[in-house]
GROMACS .gro file of C-alpha atoms in nm:
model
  221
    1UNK     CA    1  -1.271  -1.386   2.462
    2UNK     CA    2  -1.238  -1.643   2.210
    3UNK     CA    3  -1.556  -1.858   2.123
    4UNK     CA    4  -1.536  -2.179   2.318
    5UNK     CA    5  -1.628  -2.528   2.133
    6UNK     CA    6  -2.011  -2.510   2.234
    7UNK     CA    7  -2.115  -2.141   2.104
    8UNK     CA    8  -1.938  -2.236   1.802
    9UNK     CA    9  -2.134  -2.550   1.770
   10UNK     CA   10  -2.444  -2.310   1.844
   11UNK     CA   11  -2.314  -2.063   1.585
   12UNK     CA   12  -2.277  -2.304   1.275
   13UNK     CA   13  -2.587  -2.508   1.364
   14UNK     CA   14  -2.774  -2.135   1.319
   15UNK     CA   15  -2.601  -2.097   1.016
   16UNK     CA   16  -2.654  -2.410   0.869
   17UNK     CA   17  -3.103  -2.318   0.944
   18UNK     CA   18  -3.051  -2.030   0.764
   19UNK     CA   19  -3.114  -2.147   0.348
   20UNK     CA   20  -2.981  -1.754   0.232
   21UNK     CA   21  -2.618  -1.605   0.240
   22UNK     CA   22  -2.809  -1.288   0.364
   23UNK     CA   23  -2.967  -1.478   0.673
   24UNK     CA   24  -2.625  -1.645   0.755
   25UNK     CA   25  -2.477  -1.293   0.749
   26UNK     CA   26  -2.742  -1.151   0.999
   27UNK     CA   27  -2.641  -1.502   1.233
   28UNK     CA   28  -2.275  -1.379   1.183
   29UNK     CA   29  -2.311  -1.042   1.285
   30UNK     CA   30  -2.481  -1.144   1.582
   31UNK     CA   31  -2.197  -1.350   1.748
   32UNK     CA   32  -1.962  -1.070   1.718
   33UNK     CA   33  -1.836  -1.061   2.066
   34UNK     CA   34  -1.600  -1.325   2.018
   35UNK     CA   35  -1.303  -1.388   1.907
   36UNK     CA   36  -1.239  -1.629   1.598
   37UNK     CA   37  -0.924  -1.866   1.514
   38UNK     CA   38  -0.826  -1.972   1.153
   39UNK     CA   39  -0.992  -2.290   1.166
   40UNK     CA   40  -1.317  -2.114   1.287
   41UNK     CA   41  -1.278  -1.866   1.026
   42UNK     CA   42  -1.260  -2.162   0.722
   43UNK     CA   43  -1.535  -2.354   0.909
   44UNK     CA   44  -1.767  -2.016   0.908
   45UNK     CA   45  -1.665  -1.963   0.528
   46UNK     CA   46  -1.752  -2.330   0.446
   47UNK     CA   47  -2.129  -2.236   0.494
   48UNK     CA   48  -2.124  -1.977   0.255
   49UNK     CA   49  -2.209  -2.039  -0.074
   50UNK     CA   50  -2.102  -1.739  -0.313
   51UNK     CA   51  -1.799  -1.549  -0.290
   52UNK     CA   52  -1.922  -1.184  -0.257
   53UNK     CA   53  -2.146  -1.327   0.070
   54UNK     CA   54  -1.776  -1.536   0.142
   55UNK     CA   55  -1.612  -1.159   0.116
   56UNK     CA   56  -1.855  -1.000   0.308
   57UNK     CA   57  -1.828  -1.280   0.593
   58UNK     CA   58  -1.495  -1.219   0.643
   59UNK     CA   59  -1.477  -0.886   0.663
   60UNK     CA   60  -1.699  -0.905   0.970
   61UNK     CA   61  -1.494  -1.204   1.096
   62UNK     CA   62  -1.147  -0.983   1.035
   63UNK     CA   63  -1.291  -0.723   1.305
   64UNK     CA   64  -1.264  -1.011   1.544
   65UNK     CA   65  -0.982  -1.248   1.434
   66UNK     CA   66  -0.725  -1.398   1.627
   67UNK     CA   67  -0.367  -1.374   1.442
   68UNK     CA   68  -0.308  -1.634   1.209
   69UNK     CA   69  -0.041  -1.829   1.074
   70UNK     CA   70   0.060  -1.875   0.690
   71UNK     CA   71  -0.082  -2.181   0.694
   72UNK     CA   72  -0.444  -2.062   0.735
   73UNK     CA   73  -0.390  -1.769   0.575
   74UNK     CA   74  -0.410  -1.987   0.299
   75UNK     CA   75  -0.697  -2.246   0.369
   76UNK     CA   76  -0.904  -1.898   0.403
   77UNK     CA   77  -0.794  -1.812   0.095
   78UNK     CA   78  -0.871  -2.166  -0.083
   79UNK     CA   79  -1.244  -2.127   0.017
   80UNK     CA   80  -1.278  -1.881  -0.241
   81UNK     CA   81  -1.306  -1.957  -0.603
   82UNK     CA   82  -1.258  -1.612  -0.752
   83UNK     CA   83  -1.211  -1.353  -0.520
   84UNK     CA   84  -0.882  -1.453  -0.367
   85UNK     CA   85  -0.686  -1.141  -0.368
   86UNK     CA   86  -0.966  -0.958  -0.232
   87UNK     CA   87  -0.931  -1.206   0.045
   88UNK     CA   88  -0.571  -1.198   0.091
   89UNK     CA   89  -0.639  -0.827   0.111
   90UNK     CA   90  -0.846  -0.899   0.454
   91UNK     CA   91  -0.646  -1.121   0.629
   92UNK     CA   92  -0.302  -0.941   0.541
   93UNK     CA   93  -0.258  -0.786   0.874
   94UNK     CA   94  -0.391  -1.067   1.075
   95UNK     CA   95  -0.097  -1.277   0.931
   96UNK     CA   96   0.155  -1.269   1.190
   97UNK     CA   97   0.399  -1.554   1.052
   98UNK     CA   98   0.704  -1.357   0.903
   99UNK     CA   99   0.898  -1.715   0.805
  100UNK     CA  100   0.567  -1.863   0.653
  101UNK     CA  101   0.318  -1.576   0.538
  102UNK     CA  102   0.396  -1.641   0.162
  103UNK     CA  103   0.278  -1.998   0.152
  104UNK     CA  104  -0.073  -1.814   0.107
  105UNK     CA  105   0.075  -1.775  -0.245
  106UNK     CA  106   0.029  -2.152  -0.318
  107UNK     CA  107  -0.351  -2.063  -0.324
  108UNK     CA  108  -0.306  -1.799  -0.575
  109UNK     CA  109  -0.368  -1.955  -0.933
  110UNK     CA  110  -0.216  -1.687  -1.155
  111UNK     CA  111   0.098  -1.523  -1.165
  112UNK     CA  112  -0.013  -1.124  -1.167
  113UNK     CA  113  -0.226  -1.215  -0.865
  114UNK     CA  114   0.006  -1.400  -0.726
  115UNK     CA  115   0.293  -1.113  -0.743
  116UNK     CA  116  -0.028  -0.862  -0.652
  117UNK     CA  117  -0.053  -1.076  -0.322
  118UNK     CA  118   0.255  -1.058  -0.265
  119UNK     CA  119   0.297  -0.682  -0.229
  120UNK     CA  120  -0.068  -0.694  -0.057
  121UNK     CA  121   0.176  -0.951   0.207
  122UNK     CA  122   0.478  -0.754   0.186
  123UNK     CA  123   0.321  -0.464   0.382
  124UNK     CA  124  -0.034  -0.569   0.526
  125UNK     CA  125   0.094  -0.710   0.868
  126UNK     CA  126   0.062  -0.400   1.146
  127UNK     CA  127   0.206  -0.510   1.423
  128UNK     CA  128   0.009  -0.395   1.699
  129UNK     CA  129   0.193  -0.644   1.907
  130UNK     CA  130   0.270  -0.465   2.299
  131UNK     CA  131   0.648  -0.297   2.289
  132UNK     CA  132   0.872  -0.392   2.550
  133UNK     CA  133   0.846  -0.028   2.797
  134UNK     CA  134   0.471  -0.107   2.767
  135UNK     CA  135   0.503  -0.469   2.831
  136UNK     CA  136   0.730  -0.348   3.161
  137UNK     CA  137   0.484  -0.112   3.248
  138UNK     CA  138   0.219  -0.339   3.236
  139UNK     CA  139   0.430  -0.545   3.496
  140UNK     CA  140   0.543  -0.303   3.712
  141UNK     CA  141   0.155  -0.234   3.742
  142UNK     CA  142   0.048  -0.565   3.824
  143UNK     CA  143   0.330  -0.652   4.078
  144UNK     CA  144   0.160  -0.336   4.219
  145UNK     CA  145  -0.121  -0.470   4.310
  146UNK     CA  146  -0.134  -0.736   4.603
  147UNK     CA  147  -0.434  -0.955   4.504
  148UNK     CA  148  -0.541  -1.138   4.155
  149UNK     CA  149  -0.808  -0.916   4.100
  150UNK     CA  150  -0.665  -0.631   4.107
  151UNK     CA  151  -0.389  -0.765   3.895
  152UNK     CA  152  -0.696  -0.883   3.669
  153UNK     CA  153  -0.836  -0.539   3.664
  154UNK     CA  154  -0.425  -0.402   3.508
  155UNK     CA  155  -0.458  -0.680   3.304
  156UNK     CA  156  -0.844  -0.591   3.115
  157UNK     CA  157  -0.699  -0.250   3.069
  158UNK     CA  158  -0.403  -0.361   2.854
  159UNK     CA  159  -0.612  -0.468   2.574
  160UNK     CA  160  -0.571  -0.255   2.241
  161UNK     CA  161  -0.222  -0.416   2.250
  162UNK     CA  162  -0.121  -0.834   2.130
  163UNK     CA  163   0.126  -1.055   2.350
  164UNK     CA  164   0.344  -1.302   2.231
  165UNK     CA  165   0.424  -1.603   2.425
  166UNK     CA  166   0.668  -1.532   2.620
  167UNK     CA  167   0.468  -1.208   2.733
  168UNK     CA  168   0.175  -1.471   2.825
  169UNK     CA  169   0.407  -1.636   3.053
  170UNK     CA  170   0.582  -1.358   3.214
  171UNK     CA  171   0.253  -1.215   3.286
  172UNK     CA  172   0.093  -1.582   3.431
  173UNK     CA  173   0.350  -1.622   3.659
  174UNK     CA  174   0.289  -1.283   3.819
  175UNK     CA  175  -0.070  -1.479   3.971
  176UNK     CA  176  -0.049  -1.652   4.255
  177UNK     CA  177  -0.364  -1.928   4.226
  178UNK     CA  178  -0.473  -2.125   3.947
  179UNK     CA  179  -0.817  -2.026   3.877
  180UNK     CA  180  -0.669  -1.638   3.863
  181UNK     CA  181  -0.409  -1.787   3.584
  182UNK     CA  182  -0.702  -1.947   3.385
  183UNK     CA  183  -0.933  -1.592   3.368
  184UNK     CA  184  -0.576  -1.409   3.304
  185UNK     CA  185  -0.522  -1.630   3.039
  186UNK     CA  186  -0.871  -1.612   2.852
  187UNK     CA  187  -0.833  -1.303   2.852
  188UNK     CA  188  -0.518  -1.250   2.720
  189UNK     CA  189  -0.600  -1.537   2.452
  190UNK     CA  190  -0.835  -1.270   2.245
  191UNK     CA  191  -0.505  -1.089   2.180
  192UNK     CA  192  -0.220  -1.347   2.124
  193UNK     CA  193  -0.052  -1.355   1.858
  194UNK     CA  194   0.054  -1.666   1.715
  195UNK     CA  195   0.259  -1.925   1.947
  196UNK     CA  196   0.484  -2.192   1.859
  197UNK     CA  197   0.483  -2.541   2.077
  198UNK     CA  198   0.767  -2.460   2.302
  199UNK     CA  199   0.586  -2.124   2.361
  200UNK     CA  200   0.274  -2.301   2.426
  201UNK     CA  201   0.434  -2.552   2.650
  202UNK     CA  202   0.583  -2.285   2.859
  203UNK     CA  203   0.236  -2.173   2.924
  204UNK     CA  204   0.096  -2.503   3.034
  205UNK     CA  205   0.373  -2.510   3.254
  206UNK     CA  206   0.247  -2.197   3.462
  207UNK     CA  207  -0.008  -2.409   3.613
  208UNK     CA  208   0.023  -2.634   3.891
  209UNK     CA  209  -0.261  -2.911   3.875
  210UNK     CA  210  -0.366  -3.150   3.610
  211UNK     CA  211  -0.708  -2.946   3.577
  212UNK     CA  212  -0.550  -2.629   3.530
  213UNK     CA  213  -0.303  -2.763   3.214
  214UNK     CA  214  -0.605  -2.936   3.079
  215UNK     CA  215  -0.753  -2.580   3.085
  216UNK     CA  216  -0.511  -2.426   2.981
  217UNK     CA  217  -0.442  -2.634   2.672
  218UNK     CA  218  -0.810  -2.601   2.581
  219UNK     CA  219  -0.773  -2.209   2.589
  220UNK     CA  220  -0.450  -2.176   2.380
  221UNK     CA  221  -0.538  -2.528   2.127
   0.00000   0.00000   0.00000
């Protein structure tokens, strides 16, 4: 699941104790049963204060990063002063943007790492993204089943694959109560990709009661 406002809070206040790169790493390591978003990811590298302990951070964050757009490809990138292609290297495949990926460029000083990024860019996003027969056969197995549960249960075992947002909603409207939308949702939230507003709106709009969209917002923000 992704890591909710307060364990982050907890997470960078134990970072923050620790006076070492080496002691921030071991807090790092330990919280790795969540998943991260961009902005996490810069806050996390923030703490840091060389760039080989910055490298080695996000290498453990990359195991469990949420896709990213171009945008934060590149504010990951800017935390580093020297080792920025070695960073671009990391986050390559988590950079599903295809319109925007190259504004990571603009945080790549020189021209031969620049055109070096590039390439790294060119062919570092694997989509691991859910095709459509497995997408249908992940429906056809939840209308199966008659309670949310059980549709929960299809759901958990879908989860080496990502879901765009139109996925999210096709999926959300195959629950029948609120409360079953909101755990369908966290959980599918660990392996979104990237949604736009409209996308994001349509998934607010799944729920019925001021509560649940508040909820909902909160898990998709």
């Amino acid at each position: 699941m992704k890591m909710d406002p307060t364990t982050f809070r907890s997470l960078l206040d134990q970072i923050e104790k620790e006076h070492f790169d080496d002691g921030k790493q071991s807090v790092l390591t330990s919280f790795q049963q969540h998943y991260l978003n961009g902005s996490q990811v810069v806050q996390i590298l923030k703490k840091f204060n060389f760039d080989s302990a910055k490298e080695e951070a996000l290498r453990t964050l990359s195991a469990r990063m949420c896709r990213i757009t171009g945008v934060e490809g590149k504010v990951i990138v800017e935390c580093f002063e020297h080792d920025k292609v070695s960073a671009v290297e990391i986050i390559a495949s988590k950079i599903n943007d295809p319109i925007n990926k190259y504004v990571v460029l603009d945080a790549i000083t020189f021209p031969s790492d620049k055109e070096e990024c590039r390439k790294i860019l060119d062919q570092g996003f694997s989509s691991d993204e859910m095709d459509p027969t497995t997408f249908q056969s992940l429906l056809d197995q939840i209308e199966k089943e008659h309670f949310d549960d059980g549709k929960q249960s299809v759901l958990t075992s879908y989860q080496q694959h990502y879901v765009n947002g139109s996925q999210v909603v096709q999926i959300l409207k195959k629950l029948n109560f609120g409360s079953e939308k909101e755990e369908a949702l966290r959980t599918l939230s660990a392996r979104m990709c990237s949604i736009t507003g409209v996308e994001g709106k349509a998934i607010v709009q799944c729920f019925v009661h001021a509560d649940d969209k508040v909820s909902a917002v909160e898990i998709i923000a």
